[in-house]
XYZ file of C-alpha atoms in Angstrom:
587
model
C 12.034 -1.227 -25.148
C 10.906 0.728 -27.681
C 8.477 3.834 -27.235
C 7.147 6.554 -29.859
C 5.062 9.605 -29.927
C 3.576 8.531 -26.392
C 0.800 10.925 -25.328
C -0.946 11.327 -22.134
C -3.708 13.649 -20.782
C -5.934 13.573 -18.036
C -8.809 15.105 -17.349
C -9.085 17.903 -15.057
C -12.319 20.142 -13.636
C -12.217 23.564 -14.364
C -10.080 23.339 -17.584
C -10.619 24.413 -21.028
C -13.723 23.242 -23.152
C -11.720 20.159 -23.593
C -11.640 19.136 -20.000
C -8.110 17.674 -20.533
C -4.629 18.581 -19.406
C -1.590 17.180 -21.648
C 1.332 15.333 -19.384
C 2.757 14.294 -21.978
C 3.456 15.306 -25.471
C 4.578 12.717 -28.040
C 7.567 11.303 -26.101
C 10.001 8.530 -28.549
C 12.846 6.198 -27.015
C 14.450 3.196 -27.159
C 16.722 1.029 -24.545
C 18.119 -1.784 -24.527
C 19.427 -4.738 -22.713
C 22.684 -4.303 -21.111
C 21.695 -0.203 -21.409
C 20.353 2.208 -18.114
C 18.143 4.593 -19.745
C 17.669 7.867 -17.124
C 14.651 10.314 -17.551
C 15.129 13.756 -15.917
C 13.460 16.800 -16.000
C 11.941 19.566 -13.123
C 9.275 18.372 -10.806
C 5.898 18.174 -12.857
C 7.479 17.607 -16.413
C 6.254 14.309 -16.525
C 9.002 11.494 -16.216
C 7.197 9.533 -13.254
C 3.889 9.426 -15.740
C 6.225 8.203 -18.585
C 7.839 5.495 -16.300
C 4.286 4.486 -15.057
C 3.128 4.381 -18.943
C 6.399 1.905 -19.611
C 5.830 -0.259 -16.837
C 2.347 -0.887 -17.404
C 1.374 0.834 -14.071
C -1.588 3.460 -15.469
C -4.251 2.637 -16.562
C -4.485 3.416 -20.778
C -7.011 5.316 -22.443
C -8.194 5.717 -25.656
C -7.363 9.754 -25.497
C -4.023 8.822 -25.274
C -1.772 7.853 -27.966
C 1.257 5.819 -29.399
C 3.162 3.125 -29.307
C 4.955 1.116 -26.770
C 6.777 -2.359 -27.407
C 8.662 -4.829 -25.718
C 10.763 -7.049 -28.008
C 8.262 -5.961 -30.590
C 5.395 -7.034 -28.271
C 2.694 -5.017 -26.954
C 2.155 -4.812 -23.373
C -0.207 -7.698 -21.695
C -0.454 -9.411 -18.282
C 1.843 -11.852 -19.101
C 4.532 -9.232 -19.818
C 4.110 -8.312 -16.271
C 5.399 -11.197 -15.033
C 9.118 -10.294 -16.559
C 8.816 -6.617 -15.539
C 9.757 -5.319 -12.269
C 8.523 -2.066 -10.982
C 10.499 -0.410 -7.929
C 8.210 2.608 -6.759
C 9.550 6.189 -5.220
C 8.307 5.268 -1.548
C 9.818 2.427 0.194
C 6.881 0.563 0.628
C 7.687 -2.397 3.020
C 6.390 -3.916 6.429
C 8.102 -2.239 9.293
C 8.251 -5.461 11.776
C 9.518 -8.167 9.417
C 13.119 -8.754 8.614
C 15.073 -8.342 5.340
C 14.803 -12.390 5.292
C 11.340 -12.760 5.944
C 10.186 -9.718 3.449
C 12.282 -11.432 0.544
C 11.177 -14.911 1.204
C 7.653 -13.939 1.474
C 7.962 -12.108 -1.764
C 9.863 -15.055 -3.687
C 6.833 -17.864 -2.698
C 4.387 -15.381 -3.615
C 6.015 -14.174 -7.061
C 8.232 -16.634 -8.458
C 6.612 -19.507 -10.492
C 4.515 -22.353 -9.401
C 6.944 -24.945 -11.043
C 9.469 -24.185 -8.305
C 9.505 -25.927 -4.884
C 9.342 -23.973 -1.446
C 12.757 -24.697 -0.894
C 13.811 -23.303 -4.242
C 11.910 -20.096 -3.456
C 13.349 -19.721 -0.344
C 17.353 -20.479 -1.999
C 16.249 -17.568 -4.540
C 15.796 -15.256 -1.820
C 18.998 -15.976 -0.043
C 20.991 -15.528 -3.112
C 18.910 -11.404 -3.952
C 20.060 -11.124 -0.212
C 23.790 -11.760 -1.027
C 23.613 -10.268 -4.603
C 22.642 -6.573 -3.133
C 24.853 -7.198 -0.027
C 22.031 -7.218 2.437
C 23.667 -10.712 4.287
C 25.132 -8.476 7.408
C 21.470 -7.365 7.897
C 18.994 -10.375 6.752
C 17.926 -10.698 10.277
C 17.180 -7.176 11.546
C 13.752 -5.516 10.738
C 12.463 -2.963 8.058
C 11.995 -0.524 10.710
C 10.911 3.276 10.259
C 10.602 6.127 11.914
C 9.645 5.177 15.622
C 10.874 1.391 15.385
C 15.017 1.252 14.700
C 15.704 -0.700 11.807
C 17.664 -0.661 8.362
C 19.568 2.532 7.098
C 17.744 4.188 4.113
C 20.009 2.712 1.554
C 19.511 -0.749 2.994
C 15.431 -0.183 2.748
C 15.954 1.265 -1.120
C 18.163 -2.202 -1.700
C 15.316 -4.392 0.008
C 12.885 -2.804 -2.668
C 15.170 -3.362 -5.484
C 15.314 -6.895 -4.359
C 12.017 -7.475 -4.336
C 11.757 -6.630 -7.693
C 14.358 -8.542 -9.286
C 13.538 -11.552 -7.033
C 11.818 -12.475 -10.338
C 14.685 -11.877 -12.250
C 12.911 -9.334 -14.483
C 14.243 -8.633 -18.032
C 13.270 -5.069 -17.401
C 13.220 -3.154 -14.218
C 11.942 0.374 -13.964
C 12.528 2.555 -10.838
C 11.128 6.041 -9.399
C 13.750 7.959 -8.274
C 15.848 5.298 -6.396
C 18.455 7.576 -5.393
C 16.180 10.260 -3.386
C 16.531 10.945 -0.147
C 20.009 9.471 -0.221
C 23.602 10.690 0.603
C 25.523 10.600 -2.599
C 28.088 7.914 -1.430
C 25.106 5.718 -0.897
C 22.972 7.095 -4.353
C 26.314 6.060 -6.132
C 26.512 2.457 -4.972
C 22.553 2.261 -5.782
C 23.431 3.288 -9.340
C 26.547 1.070 -9.550
C 24.462 -1.573 -8.459
C 21.603 -0.944 -11.506
C 24.939 -0.630 -14.215
C 26.203 -3.578 -12.789
C 22.684 -5.274 -13.147
C 22.526 -3.756 -17.121
C 25.491 -5.501 -17.538
C 23.858 -8.900 -16.801
C 21.489 -8.422 -19.359
C 18.961 -6.712 -18.013
C 17.652 -3.116 -19.470
C 16.965 -0.572 -16.560
C 15.021 2.574 -16.972
C 15.007 4.779 -13.821
C 13.549 8.297 -13.042
C 15.945 10.574 -11.035
C 15.972 14.302 -9.865
C 19.078 15.872 -9.539
C 22.088 13.380 -9.495
C 25.869 14.359 -9.248
C 28.131 14.378 -11.972
C 29.609 10.969 -10.957
C 26.353 9.265 -11.186
C 25.247 11.278 -14.329
C 27.985 9.708 -16.198
C 27.314 5.731 -15.439
C 23.678 6.097 -17.493
C 23.960 5.024 -21.132
C 20.933 7.014 -22.226
C 19.563 10.209 -21.613
C 15.406 11.527 -21.899
C 15.520 15.300 -21.040
C 11.478 16.220 -20.229
C 10.078 19.883 -19.819
C 6.963 20.376 -19.509
C 5.878 16.817 -21.072
C 8.184 17.418 -24.009
C 11.500 16.103 -24.643
C 14.017 18.522 -25.011
C 16.478 15.780 -25.414
C 17.160 11.999 -25.992
C 20.065 10.272 -26.765
C 23.503 8.646 -25.221
C 24.197 10.644 -21.862
C 28.003 11.096 -22.700
C 26.976 13.327 -25.682
C 24.048 15.204 -24.226
C 26.295 18.493 -23.804
C 28.075 18.474 -27.542
C 24.098 18.579 -28.062
C 23.174 21.725 -26.287
C 26.232 23.446 -27.314
C 25.736 22.616 -31.096
C 22.335 24.537 -30.584
C 24.256 27.980 -28.749
C 23.776 26.652 -24.942
C 26.689 26.038 -23.086
C 27.564 26.835 -19.039
C 29.357 29.808 -18.310
C 31.299 28.407 -15.158
C 32.267 24.496 -14.575
C 28.798 22.762 -13.841
C 27.616 19.470 -13.082
C 26.210 18.546 -16.426
C 23.214 17.298 -14.796
C 22.672 20.516 -12.977
C 23.047 22.276 -16.429
C 20.679 20.426 -18.171
C 17.895 20.648 -14.988
C 18.405 24.552 -15.797
C 17.921 24.664 -18.965
C 14.493 22.783 -18.783
C 13.474 24.984 -16.122
C 13.900 27.789 -18.368
C 16.631 29.328 -15.842
C 19.712 30.620 -18.155
C 21.711 32.554 -15.649
C 25.345 31.429 -15.968
C 24.453 29.895 -19.002
C 25.455 31.207 -22.469
C 22.613 31.267 -24.867
C 22.161 32.349 -28.663
C 21.622 36.353 -29.090
C 18.287 35.625 -30.489
C 16.875 33.660 -28.003
C 18.588 36.071 -24.968
C 16.700 39.300 -26.960
C 13.481 37.427 -26.760
C 13.844 36.923 -22.603
C 14.927 40.866 -22.113
C 11.823 41.992 -24.042
C 9.936 41.317 -20.868
C 8.834 37.574 -22.391
C 8.416 34.901 -19.351
C 11.677 33.217 -19.707
C 10.552 30.020 -18.720
C 8.264 29.906 -21.616
C 10.849 31.249 -24.191
C 13.518 28.748 -23.083
C 11.396 25.932 -23.205
C 10.029 26.797 -27.129
C 13.482 27.028 -28.179
C 14.575 23.833 -26.577
C 11.702 21.669 -27.974
C 12.272 23.285 -31.421
C 15.589 22.895 -31.814
C 14.976 18.943 -30.658
C 12.459 18.668 -33.350
C 14.127 20.048 -35.827
C 17.872 18.682 -34.953
C 17.389 15.318 -33.272
C 13.783 14.272 -33.204
C 13.973 12.658 -36.762
C 17.116 11.166 -36.564
C 16.306 9.235 -33.122
C 12.887 8.176 -34.415
C 14.629 6.647 -37.506
C 16.728 4.387 -35.352
C 13.920 3.170 -33.102
C 12.027 0.448 -35.401
C 8.701 -0.260 -34.349
C 7.415 -3.749 -36.156
C 3.822 -3.946 -34.797
C 1.146 -3.309 -37.126
C 0.215 0.190 -38.155
C -3.199 0.006 -37.016
C -2.287 -1.503 -33.631
C 0.490 1.167 -33.345
C -1.747 4.073 -33.228
C -2.938 3.638 -29.659
C -1.140 2.451 -26.397
C -2.531 -1.288 -26.267
C -3.429 -3.455 -23.428
C -4.172 -7.102 -24.115
C -5.302 -9.647 -21.258
C -3.287 -12.742 -21.388
C -6.032 -15.398 -21.468
C -4.668 -16.783 -18.076
C -2.702 -14.683 -15.328
C 0.827 -16.231 -14.031
C 0.054 -16.327 -10.370
C 2.976 -17.763 -8.677
C 1.121 -19.771 -5.657
C -2.212 -21.531 -6.025
C -5.036 -19.725 -3.647
C -4.850 -21.804 -0.480
C -0.847 -21.014 -0.973
C -1.513 -17.489 -1.318
C -4.221 -17.093 1.634
C -1.612 -19.220 3.978
C 1.585 -17.025 3.186
C -0.283 -13.930 3.386
C -1.943 -15.704 7.007
C 1.262 -16.043 8.453
C 3.274 -12.819 7.279
C -0.139 -10.902 8.763
C 0.631 -12.448 12.458
C 4.182 -12.139 12.141
C 3.744 -8.154 11.045
C 1.115 -7.575 13.687
C 2.242 -9.988 16.436
C 4.485 -6.808 17.101
C 1.849 -4.520 17.985
C -0.477 -6.528 19.951
C 1.931 -8.036 22.350
C 3.439 -4.724 22.568
C 3.693 -3.601 26.248
C 1.224 -0.490 25.430
C -1.158 -3.080 24.564
C -1.052 -5.633 27.145
C -0.794 -3.017 29.791
C -3.911 -1.746 28.963
C -5.710 -4.314 29.030
C -4.353 -5.688 32.222
C -4.559 -2.660 33.746
C -8.271 -2.100 32.774
C -8.500 -5.766 33.992
C -7.491 -5.242 37.055
C -9.336 -1.698 37.598
C -12.951 -3.284 36.861
C -11.857 -6.686 38.973
C -11.344 -4.385 42.441
C -14.583 -2.312 41.363
C -16.408 -5.106 41.463
C -14.550 -7.498 43.463
C -16.593 -10.607 44.470
C -20.004 -9.031 43.649
C -22.910 -11.622 44.456
C -25.138 -11.690 41.381
C -27.757 -13.413 44.361
C -28.208 -10.205 45.760
C -30.535 -7.637 43.658
C -28.578 -4.402 44.370
C -24.938 -6.745 43.398
C -26.699 -7.927 40.278
C -27.546 -4.487 39.065
C -23.724 -3.879 39.517
C -22.688 -6.671 37.900
C -24.762 -5.863 34.964
C -22.892 -2.477 34.737
C -19.722 -4.506 34.590
C -21.199 -6.443 31.950
C -22.409 -3.653 29.589
C -18.667 -2.131 30.039
C -16.758 -5.619 29.102
C -19.425 -5.201 25.723
C -18.275 -1.393 25.253
C -14.509 -2.025 25.559
C -14.068 -4.912 23.549
C -16.395 -3.504 21.111
C -14.461 -0.158 21.310
C -10.963 -1.669 20.756
C -11.509 -3.613 17.486
C -13.392 -1.292 15.981
C -10.857 1.746 15.672
C -7.914 -0.989 15.052
C -9.526 -2.372 12.343
C -10.821 1.122 10.684
C -6.826 1.985 10.186
C -6.253 -1.660 8.415
C -7.185 -1.195 4.897
C -6.389 3.429 4.837
C -2.566 2.123 5.946
C -2.162 -0.837 3.870
C -3.675 0.842 0.287
C 0.291 1.403 -0.466
C 0.994 -1.991 -0.142
C -1.646 -3.396 -1.410
C -1.567 -1.199 -4.532
C 2.177 -1.839 -4.671
C 1.680 -5.966 -4.668
C -1.829 -6.429 -6.426
C 0.214 -4.436 -9.333
C 2.320 -6.916 -9.587
C -0.298 -9.726 -9.574
C 1.426 -11.058 -6.491
C -1.631 -12.522 -5.062
C -5.682 -12.534 -5.408
C -7.349 -9.832 -4.027
C -9.927 -12.225 -2.220
C -6.830 -14.296 -0.748
C -5.236 -11.107 0.664
C -8.710 -10.277 2.040
C -9.894 -12.903 3.896
C -5.991 -13.563 5.044
C -5.927 -9.893 6.359
C -9.257 -10.223 8.025
C -8.897 -14.046 9.836
C -4.830 -13.111 11.068
C -5.969 -11.018 13.812
C -8.131 -13.190 15.308
C -5.980 -15.592 17.100
C -4.405 -12.429 18.522
C -7.293 -10.823 19.564
C -8.699 -13.977 20.841
C -5.325 -14.318 23.310
C -5.704 -10.498 24.727
C -9.536 -11.328 25.162
C -9.146 -14.492 27.368
C -6.179 -12.186 29.236
C -8.891 -9.970 30.421
C -11.589 -11.984 31.099
C -9.238 -14.534 32.947
C -8.356 -11.649 35.732
C -11.973 -9.979 35.153
C -14.099 -12.823 35.306
C -12.926 -14.237 38.860
C -12.217 -11.262 40.780
C -15.590 -9.937 39.771
C -17.223 -12.918 41.463
C -19.446 -14.045 38.208
C -20.989 -17.056 37.703
C -18.963 -19.796 38.425
C -19.024 -22.764 36.215
C -17.109 -23.878 33.468
C -19.584 -23.614 30.998
C -20.622 -19.982 31.577
C -16.991 -19.140 31.067
C -16.373 -20.535 28.293
C -19.538 -19.181 26.996
C -18.706 -15.777 27.991
C -15.147 -16.015 26.409
C -16.997 -16.893 23.308
C -19.412 -13.728 23.634
C -17.077 -11.510 23.782
C -14.916 -13.057 21.087
C -17.799 -12.906 18.567
C -18.754 -9.223 19.947
C -15.092 -8.226 18.837
C -14.837 -10.347 15.445
C -18.413 -8.228 14.585
C -17.111 -5.078 15.775
C -13.931 -5.678 13.847
C -16.094 -6.223 10.853
C -17.942 -2.949 11.452
C -14.206 -0.923 11.301
C -12.810 -2.831 8.037
C -15.909 -1.984 6.287
C -16.172 1.951 7.304
C -12.239 2.049 6.478
C -12.537 0.208 3.293
C -15.495 2.710 2.198
C -14.042 5.637 3.095
C -9.956 4.808 2.946
C -9.310 7.912 4.960
C -8.035 7.666 8.351
C -9.444 10.696 9.989
C -12.982 10.400 8.179
C -13.069 6.918 9.296
C -12.253 7.110 12.290
C -14.804 10.105 13.158
C -17.883 8.034 11.143
C -16.648 5.338 13.367
C -16.742 7.744 16.712
C -20.160 8.190 15.685
C -21.360 4.904 14.680
C -20.185 3.202 17.857
C -21.750 6.342 20.350
C -24.995 5.794 18.977
C -24.757 1.992 19.025
C -23.911 1.971 22.481
C -26.811 4.686 23.537
C -29.279 2.757 21.403
C -28.383 -0.397 23.652
C -30.624 -0.038 26.633
C -28.740 0.558 29.492
C -28.047 4.161 29.793
C -31.720 5.003 28.871
C -34.283 1.981 29.295
C -37.310 3.757 27.302
C -35.083 4.300 24.077
C -37.511 6.805 22.215
C -39.144 4.380 19.050
C -37.684 6.462 16.387
C -34.339 5.658 17.688
C -34.562 2.351 19.275
C -34.621 0.411 15.694
C -30.865 0.819 15.581
C -30.130 -1.112 18.827
C -31.145 -4.047 16.680
C -28.403 -3.209 14.288
C -25.769 -2.644 17.164
C -23.427 -5.513 18.544
C -23.392 -3.675 21.848
C -26.899 -4.556 22.535
C -26.609 -8.184 20.868
C -23.674 -9.129 23.058
C -24.906 -7.609 25.963
C -28.082 -9.455 25.631
C -25.994 -12.748 25.460
C -23.847 -11.955 28.524
C -26.664 -11.113 30.475
C -28.411 -14.618 29.511
C -25.106 -16.327 30.536
C -24.642 -14.858 33.602
C -28.271 -14.692 35.145
C -30.813 -16.887 32.849
C -31.078 -18.864 36.162
C -31.858 -16.264 38.694
C -34.068 -13.934 36.668
C -35.966 -13.520 33.192
C -35.555 -9.547 33.109
C -32.236 -7.452 33.667
C -32.311 -3.464 33.560
C -36.167 -4.396 31.593
C -33.907 -6.247 28.774
C -35.850 -9.664 28.505
C -33.646 -12.675 28.767
C -34.664 -14.904 25.934
C -32.919 -17.825 24.005
C -30.362 -16.132 22.365
C -30.607 -17.435 19.012
C -31.823 -14.261 17.778
C -28.970 -12.676 19.318
C -26.201 -15.146 17.762
C -27.607 -15.155 14.554
C -27.496 -10.910 14.551
C -23.794 -11.181 15.297
C -22.640 -13.454 13.144
C -24.829 -11.593 10.072
C -22.342 -8.505 10.990
C -19.478 -10.816 10.630
C -20.133 -11.851 7.616
C -21.918 -8.503 6.627
C -19.542 -5.825 7.154
C -16.882 -8.289 5.430
C -18.455 -8.297 2.418
C -19.290 -4.856 2.570
C -15.459 -4.089 3.059
C -14.666 -7.015 0.074
C -16.895 -4.919 -2.040
C -15.576 -1.448 -1.738
C -11.671 -3.229 -1.907
C -13.148 -4.269 -5.004
C -14.343 -0.811 -6.841
C -10.877 0.259 -5.822
C -8.316 1.249 -8.682
C -6.027 -1.546 -8.450
C -3.624 -1.987 -11.419
């Protein structure tokens, strides 16, 4: 991989007249198979931006210049299948095991030409290659769920990328948050991968001296500019040649980062530089300017000559993104849906069937059954009481799905971004699998609830009424889910979505007509948009159509309008959620 004069700018409000801020200023370098290239620099120096640009994870814009080539070819969607990219954060599903995580990745990312058995074997090979065989059946876990150690989680993340046997592997601070011994194991593993013929590019914040000496090449960045590029082993000699050397025994990485930060304590510097700093100028700016000028005059041209860029000159002027005529999906649409559906059920069954959720459903059912114990609908007073029970059931199974679904896309945004950036699946396959994998779990919980309440409360004893009640409640659940999905997808912020969801459900509930029968005209129209209202009318029809035509001022009719309205909500809200996800900038 070769890159020359790479620049990157972002548009920020309140900036200068140009409205742009320089993030990268003409960065050049190259890395070959068998080499590990490390990018170092202070926070905000641009190393992660450079890594994302090189890995094709940033949207390229005409204002960004330079040339990036891979085996003399510019970036394309086809090349994406040969590139692995490990993000800084460990984005993994908490309740899947190591083996399940890597197997699902293999089935989605490996070529269609391989059979399911061959893909699963590749997942096992990666497990053994990364030394994860002892924990392959352990859940990933998180801060609340016991699982893997930090080093094991990082190896799983790396495994997710090397499972496709990429030619080039990018890693964003793979040792962040790990102890020195574990970090050394990770870097040793990367070095072994490079020796096997891969190209490895990684950002690293502050490596130990043992880690530093394992890198083949080094780019040192400061405020978006190159301060050094070349062999890592020769970096100290270069800085000594420009008059900068440590006064005490020091980790080379620590020394380089001190210089990049403009900190010259315990550092010997040329007298002219020391004089400038002592005259009251800002030390960091003066040191930065000196290092940039030194690199440009002594090293930059020499290193650029080593980088042979064979793309045509007119194409090398700007960073290009070519679209392959056809994306290389690892599985067909129906296979993607099937894999994601199964993965979704395995991941979420732990939350759905946790003791807390089951206790919530059963305890509510028992309390309701006790309060309305064997009520008799033949008695007008009991009928009014039973209508109250039906309204509570409507509200209960409207609230839970809304506030469960609201968090779906905000919580999975990082995972969706990561997997879509790697072209693991189509958005439509993910969306349909994600919005249907909850349905079997919701159905089980609602049936469990109604089995308790229905017979304890003495509701209409007929098979048709019982199953119609289940279907009505289930229709309410999936309509309410759709609303939660839409709110979450539109806002993509859990707090804002929860607030909007609370207000919306409250308005729907009040406009339903149970609390106030004569709802003002300027509000009453809202009831027709409320799943609570339509569900309540259907439940009244199922229970009392043989007894009375009107209950609590609500006329019992054929129910077709209510069913049609709920079905429209089921699909309408989900369509809105899908469009909102489409508008998200997913690489």
